[in-house]
Amino acid sequence: MHIDDAIRERRSIRAFKSDPVPRALLEDLLEIASRAPSGTNVQPWHVHVVMDAARDRLVDRVMTYREAHRAEGAPDASSEYPRATKRKEPYVTRMRTLGKEMYGLLGIPKGDQEANWRQWGRNYEFFSAPVGLIFTIDKDLEYNSWLDIGIMLQTVMLAAKARGLDTCAQGAWNNFWTITKDELNIPDTEYVVCGMSLGYAKEDEPVNTLISEREPLSSFVTFHEG
């Protein structure tokens, strides 16, 4: 697959088949993704691959914990690292547009809190994908290393697409980090950055037809010439 085709065809998949992904294919994918660039070759990423029984244990623990703390809210129901508490325009409109389109395809009406709760919980089931990836980073690293791990994530997603696999990067996994760290033996010296679902898309699921909009070049590119 040409790199341009992989970029155009990649999309966030939120319904996966149960078909297993061979470990050899995963190793090939992650090996090529390790060629992602990083400042001074720090390579700040650590990838925890969960599959088979290990995946099921993680999903069960997080979902049980989530339900147990639904009423009062879990103490780790937000990310361990600082995040912006308020978004402004034009970011709010872009976010709401995507949410409206996605929940429309899912058939979830605005204000249906129970359905929203269930759908958000699908994140912690990796949307039924057979493989989950949890990305972590050393807490001592600087902001530039967070850019590097983002480059690594993109490289994983494009390499996966080129191999006939689909993905969904999931910021939701930086919630409930205490359970995730405990289950996967992640040291307290690392942050859980995000997760990623990986497998084969259910092409007939309406939610998988969603293709998010992109802004025209004029909205984000400034040419300085002359």
CSV table of C-alpha atoms in Angstrom, one decimal:
chain,number,residue,atom,x,y,z
A,1,MET,CA,0.0,0.0,0.0
A,2,HIS,CA,1.3,3.4,-0.9
A,3,ILE,CA,1.9,5.7,2.1
A,4,ASP,CA,-0.7,8.2,0.8
A,5,ASP,CA,-3.3,5.5,0.6
A,6,ALA,CA,-2.6,4.4,4.1
A,7,ILE,CA,-3.0,7.9,5.3
A,8,ARG,CA,-6.3,8.4,3.4
A,9,GLU,CA,-7.8,5.1,4.3
A,10,ARG,CA,-6.9,5.1,8.0
A,11,ARG,CA,-9.8,6.0,10.3
A,12,SER,CA,-10.8,5.4,13.9
A,13,ILE,CA,-12.6,2.1,14.1
A,14,ARG,CA,-15.0,1.5,16.9
A,15,ALA,CA,-16.4,-2.0,16.1
A,16,PHE,CA,-14.0,-4.9,15.5
A,17,LYS,CA,-14.2,-8.5,14.5
A,18,SER,CA,-13.1,-11.1,17.0
A,19,ASP,CA,-10.6,-12.5,14.5
A,20,PRO,CA,-7.2,-13.0,16.2
A,21,VAL,CA,-4.1,-11.1,15.1
A,22,PRO,CA,-1.0,-13.4,14.9
A,23,ARG,CA,1.8,-12.5,17.2
A,24,ALA,CA,4.3,-12.6,14.4
A,25,LEU,CA,2.3,-9.9,12.6
A,26,LEU,CA,2.2,-7.7,15.7
A,27,GLU,CA,5.9,-8.1,16.1
A,28,ASP,CA,6.5,-7.1,12.5
A,29,LEU,CA,4.2,-4.1,12.9
A,30,LEU,CA,5.9,-2.8,16.1
A,31,GLU,CA,9.4,-3.4,14.8
A,32,ILE,CA,8.8,-1.2,11.7
A,33,ALA,CA,7.0,1.4,13.9
A,34,SER,CA,10.1,1.5,16.1
A,35,ARG,CA,11.7,3.4,13.2
A,36,ALA,CA,9.6,6.4,14.2
A,37,PRO,CA,11.9,9.4,14.8
A,38,SER,CA,12.5,10.9,18.2
A,39,GLY,CA,14.5,13.8,19.4
A,40,THR,CA,18.2,12.8,20.0
A,41,ASN,CA,16.9,9.2,19.5
A,42,VAL,CA,15.5,9.0,23.0
A,43,GLN,CA,12.8,6.6,21.9
A,44,PRO,CA,10.6,7.5,24.9
A,45,TRP,CA,7.8,5.0,24.3
A,46,HIS,CA,6.9,1.7,26.0
A,47,VAL,CA,4.1,-0.4,24.5
A,48,HIS,CA,2.2,-2.9,26.5
A,49,VAL,CA,0.4,-5.4,24.2
A,50,VAL,CA,-2.6,-7.1,25.7
A,51,MET,CA,-4.2,-10.1,24.0
A,52,ASP,CA,-6.0,-13.3,24.8
A,53,ALA,CA,-6.5,-13.9,28.5
A,54,ALA,CA,-4.3,-10.9,29.5
A,55,ARG,CA,-6.6,-8.6,27.5
A,56,ASP,CA,-9.7,-10.1,29.1
A,57,ARG,CA,-8.3,-9.7,32.6
A,58,LEU,CA,-7.5,-6.0,32.0
A,59,VAL,CA,-10.9,-5.3,30.5
A,60,ASP,CA,-12.8,-7.1,33.3
A,61,ARG,CA,-10.9,-5.3,36.0
A,62,VAL,CA,-11.3,-1.8,34.5
A,63,MET,CA,-15.0,-2.3,33.7
A,64,THR,CA,-15.7,-3.7,37.2
A,65,TYR,CA,-13.9,-0.8,38.8
A,66,ARG,CA,-15.6,1.7,36.6
A,67,GLU,CA,-19.1,0.4,37.5
A,68,ALA,CA,-18.3,0.2,41.2
A,69,HIS,CA,-17.4,3.9,41.2
A,70,ARG,CA,-20.1,5.1,38.8
A,71,ALA,CA,-22.1,6.9,41.4
A,72,GLU,CA,-19.4,8.8,43.3
A,73,GLY,CA,-16.7,8.9,40.6
A,74,ALA,CA,-13.4,7.1,40.8
A,75,PRO,CA,-10.4,9.1,42.2
A,76,ASP,CA,-8.5,8.2,39.0
A,77,ALA,CA,-11.3,8.9,36.5
A,78,SER,CA,-9.2,11.6,34.9
A,79,SER,CA,-5.6,11.5,33.6
A,80,GLU,CA,-2.7,11.3,36.0
A,81,TYR,CA,-0.9,14.0,34.1
A,82,PRO,CA,-2.0,17.7,33.7
A,83,ARG,CA,-4.5,18.4,30.9
A,84,ALA,CA,-6.3,21.5,29.8
A,85,THR,CA,-9.6,22.0,31.6
A,86,LYS,CA,-11.3,24.2,29.0
A,87,ARG,CA,-11.3,24.2,25.2
A,88,LYS,CA,-12.0,27.2,23.1
A,89,GLU,CA,-13.0,27.8,19.5
A,90,PRO,CA,-12.5,26.5,16.9
A,91,TYR,CA,-11.7,23.3,18.8
A,92,VAL,CA,-15.0,23.0,20.6
A,93,THR,CA,-17.0,23.1,17.3
A,94,ARG,CA,-14.8,20.5,15.7
A,95,MET,CA,-15.2,18.2,18.7
A,96,ARG,CA,-18.9,18.6,18.9
A,97,THR,CA,-19.3,18.1,15.2
A,98,LEU,CA,-17.5,14.8,15.4
A,99,GLY,CA,-19.5,13.7,18.5
A,100,LYS,CA,-22.8,14.5,16.8
A,101,GLU,CA,-21.9,12.6,13.7
A,102,MET,CA,-20.6,9.6,15.6
A,103,TYR,CA,-23.5,9.3,18.1
A,104,GLY,CA,-25.9,9.8,15.2
A,105,LEU,CA,-24.5,6.7,13.5
A,106,LEU,CA,-24.7,4.8,16.8
A,107,GLY,CA,-28.3,5.8,17.1
A,108,ILE,CA,-27.8,7.4,20.5
A,109,PRO,CA,-30.0,10.5,21.0
A,110,LYS,CA,-28.7,13.6,22.7
A,111,GLY,CA,-29.2,13.5,26.4
A,112,ASP,CA,-29.4,9.7,26.7
A,113,GLN,CA,-27.0,9.4,29.6
A,114,GLU,CA,-27.4,5.7,30.0
A,115,ALA,CA,-26.6,5.0,26.4
A,116,ASN,CA,-23.7,7.4,26.5
A,117,TRP,CA,-22.3,5.6,29.6
A,118,ARG,CA,-22.4,2.3,27.8
A,119,GLN,CA,-20.8,3.6,24.7
A,120,TRP,CA,-18.0,5.3,26.6
A,121,GLY,CA,-17.4,2.0,28.3
A,122,ARG,CA,-16.7,0.4,25.0
A,123,ASN,CA,-13.4,2.2,25.1
A,124,TYR,CA,-12.4,-0.1,28.0
A,125,GLU,CA,-13.4,-3.1,26.0
A,126,PHE,CA,-11.1,-2.0,23.1
A,127,PHE,CA,-14.3,-1.9,21.0
A,128,SER,CA,-14.1,-5.7,21.0
A,129,ALA,CA,-10.7,-5.7,19.2
A,130,PRO,CA,-8.6,-8.8,20.0
A,131,VAL,CA,-5.5,-6.7,20.7
A,132,GLY,CA,-5.1,-3.7,23.0
A,133,LEU,CA,-2.0,-1.5,23.1
A,134,ILE,CA,-1.2,0.7,26.2
A,135,PHE,CA,1.4,3.3,25.6
A,136,THR,CA,3.4,4.7,28.6
A,137,ILE,CA,6.1,7.2,29.0
A,138,ASP,CA,8.7,8.0,31.7
A,139,LYS,CA,7.5,10.8,34.0
A,140,ASP,CA,10.9,12.4,33.9
A,141,LEU,CA,10.9,13.1,30.2
A,142,GLU,CA,10.2,16.6,28.8
A,143,TYR,CA,7.3,17.7,26.6
A,144,ASN,CA,9.3,17.1,23.4
A,145,SER,CA,9.2,13.4,24.2
A,146,TRP,CA,5.4,13.5,24.2
A,147,LEU,CA,5.6,14.8,20.7
A,148,ASP,CA,7.8,11.8,19.9
A,149,ILE,CA,5.3,9.3,21.3
A,150,GLY,CA,2.6,10.9,19.2
A,151,ILE,CA,4.8,10.3,16.1
A,152,MET,CA,5.2,6.7,17.2
A,153,LEU,CA,1.4,6.3,17.5
A,154,GLN,CA,0.8,7.6,14.0
A,155,THR,CA,3.5,5.3,12.7
A,156,VAL,CA,1.8,2.3,14.4
A,157,MET,CA,-1.5,3.2,12.9
A,158,LEU,CA,-0.2,3.7,9.3
A,159,ALA,CA,1.9,0.5,9.5
A,160,ALA,CA,-1.2,-1.4,10.7
A,161,LYS,CA,-3.3,-0.1,7.9
A,162,ALA,CA,-0.7,-1.1,5.4
A,163,ARG,CA,-0.9,-4.6,6.8
A,164,GLY,CA,-4.7,-4.8,6.5
A,165,LEU,CA,-5.3,-4.0,10.2
A,166,ASP,CA,-7.4,-1.2,11.7
A,167,THR,CA,-6.9,0.9,14.8
A,168,CYS,CA,-8.5,3.4,17.2
A,169,ALA,CA,-6.2,5.6,19.3
A,170,GLN,CA,-7.9,6.0,22.7
A,171,GLY,CA,-7.2,8.8,25.2
A,172,ALA,CA,-9.8,7.2,27.4
A,173,TRP,CA,-7.1,4.8,28.7
A,174,ASN,CA,-5.4,7.6,30.6
A,175,ASN,CA,-8.4,7.3,33.0
A,176,PHE,CA,-8.5,4.5,35.6
A,177,TRP,CA,-4.7,4.4,35.4
A,178,THR,CA,-4.3,2.8,38.9
A,179,ILE,CA,-6.0,-0.4,37.8
A,180,THR,CA,-4.2,-0.5,34.4
A,181,LYS,CA,-0.8,0.0,36.1
A,182,ASP,CA,-1.5,-2.6,38.6
A,183,GLU,CA,-2.7,-5.2,36.1
A,184,LEU,CA,0.2,-4.7,33.7
A,185,ASN,CA,2.9,-4.0,36.3
A,186,ILE,CA,3.6,-0.6,35.0
A,187,PRO,CA,5.9,1.3,37.4
A,188,ASP,CA,4.7,4.5,39.1
A,189,THR,CA,7.6,6.2,37.4
A,190,GLU,CA,5.6,6.1,34.1
A,191,TYR,CA,2.4,7.8,32.9
A,192,VAL,CA,-0.3,5.9,31.0
A,193,VAL,CA,-0.5,8.1,27.9
A,194,CYS,CA,-3.2,6.4,25.9
A,195,GLY,CA,-4.4,3.1,24.6
A,196,MET,CA,-5.1,1.8,21.1
A,197,SER,CA,-7.5,-0.9,19.8
A,198,LEU,CA,-6.1,-3.0,17.0
A,199,GLY,CA,-7.7,-5.7,14.8
A,200,TYR,CA,-9.9,-6.1,11.8
A,201,ALA,CA,-12.9,-3.7,11.3
A,202,LYS,CA,-16.5,-4.8,11.1
A,203,GLU,CA,-17.1,-3.1,7.9
A,204,ASP,CA,-20.9,-3.4,8.1
A,205,GLU,CA,-21.1,-1.4,11.4
A,206,PRO,CA,-22.5,2.1,10.7
A,207,VAL,CA,-20.1,3.8,13.2
A,208,ASN,CA,-17.2,2.6,11.1
A,209,THR,CA,-18.4,4.6,8.1
A,210,LEU,CA,-17.5,7.8,9.9
A,211,ILE,CA,-14.8,9.8,8.2
A,212,SER,CA,-14.0,13.0,10.2
A,213,GLU,CA,-13.7,16.3,8.4
A,214,ARG,CA,-10.4,18.0,7.8
A,215,GLU,CA,-9.9,21.7,7.5
A,216,PRO,CA,-8.7,23.2,4.3
A,217,LEU,CA,-5.0,24.3,4.0
A,218,SER,CA,-6.0,27.9,4.2
A,219,SER,CA,-7.2,27.5,7.8
A,220,PHE,CA,-3.9,26.1,9.2
A,221,VAL,CA,-1.1,26.8,6.7
A,222,THR,CA,0.8,30.1,6.4
A,223,PHE,CA,3.3,30.4,3.5
A,224,HIS,CA,6.2,32.8,4.1
A,225,GLU,CA,7.7,33.7,0.8
A,226,GLY,CA,9.9,36.3,-0.7
